[in-house]
């Protein structure tokens, strides 16, 4: 039985990936290591937590002793590393947490893999990263981030992710550690903590609160359905070439204003409210410092080399997402009240 360590599996993308792997690969033992920060929510995995091939370990990747003990205990064949501090706004107010988890945590995992994988046959260290490491594109240009775009991180979040990417590549070149990386654009879908744009705005619309648009609202992101990202990780993990990087994106650029308008109209319809109700709550607020103007991914390498393509149109995915947050009131209430943080104690201890 293959033993795979997935870090950050209680988070947004991690929980989708854990669910996919637990269901699709009954022969793999999936060990989910997660510190359960504010962003970690074991309720995201309620439907698979009893599966025979799934184990949860609560712990911090910054704790190298714990990481090494887990490598001894489970003899991992592979690591798929997602655990990170991920919110740009938080990285502006508390950059040190990002350095600790994203840089030191990744470094600890790399070291543990290096020490325990004396024979690297059949082993793989997969770092799941972000397109934000490439910096900012200009609005109105048709340039895209490729795998060769020079790194130019602008926020403490992206600087920390860029640093961890560099360490992963350094371990490949220096110690022959078998690695693969992917850099993905903005994800959306179910189980995302409602601090990020889409779930925050759905929750605010539901509760008739203001919708704070930063700056002029013309910032542009390339949105990808989270389940398509999980499928892409599956493909890169199984078919990707060692030492390579794969960009993952939806060819789906939206300015924040266009996206927010679509979101408002979709939510009004789902809530049975008059057209224009949600748009009336849009409020322009002070811009985020260092706000990256535009992200857009050239995903042709993963499409051509590994045969992955996005499966769902944005309008369709956004409708599904709005429906999911509105229909899963208990999940949203538990997250906004903080009650989700008791789930581990109640269920696991
Ligand atoms: P998230 O914030 O929803 O989840 C992060 C998870 O990591 C949480 O469960 C948290 O408890 C855990 N974690 C944090 N610090 C930890 C630590 N020190 N030790 C162990 N666990 C810890 O994040 P996400 O949006 O699911 O992103 C997952 C990964 O994908 C990140 O590495 C992120 O950089 C990358 N990524 C995210 C996006 C996106 O749009 N969300 C896009 C591209 C890449
Ligand atoms: P976010 O979801 O934080 O992702 P990222 O900054 O990693 O791309 O933000 C997406 C875009 O939405 C980004 O341009 C910032 C903007 N934004 C707002 O305008 N208002 C908000 O309240 C938030 C959270 C984001």
Short mmCIF file of C-alpha atoms in Angstrom, two decimals, residues 22 41 78 114 126 138 160 163 183 204 208 274 294 296 302 312 338 340:
data_model
loop_
_atom_site.label_atom_id
_atom_site.label_comp_id
_atom_site.label_asym_id
_atom_site.label_seq_id
_atom_site.Cartn_x
_atom_site.Cartn_y
_atom_site.Cartn_z
CA UNK A 22 -9.35 8.68 -0.50
CA UNK A 41 -11.80 22.69 9.30
CA UNK A 78 5.19 10.62 -1.30
CA UNK A 114 15.73 13.77 2.27
CA UNK A 126 5.03 17.53 -4.70
CA UNK A 138 -0.46 44.74 -16.59
CA UNK A 160 7.05 33.15 1.30
CA UNK A 163 10.95 31.08 -1.20
CA UNK A 183 1.64 26.96 -9.65
CA UNK A 204 -22.24 39.14 3.12
CA UNK A 208 -27.29 41.99 3.83
CA UNK A 274 -35.24 41.73 -6.78
CA UNK A 294 -3.54 41.10 -12.86
CA UNK A 296 -3.34 35.12 -15.81
CA UNK A 302 -0.13 20.75 -18.47
CA UNK A 312 -16.56 23.61 -16.10
CA UNK A 338 -16.05 29.57 15.30
CA UNK A 340 -16.00 24.35 13.77
#
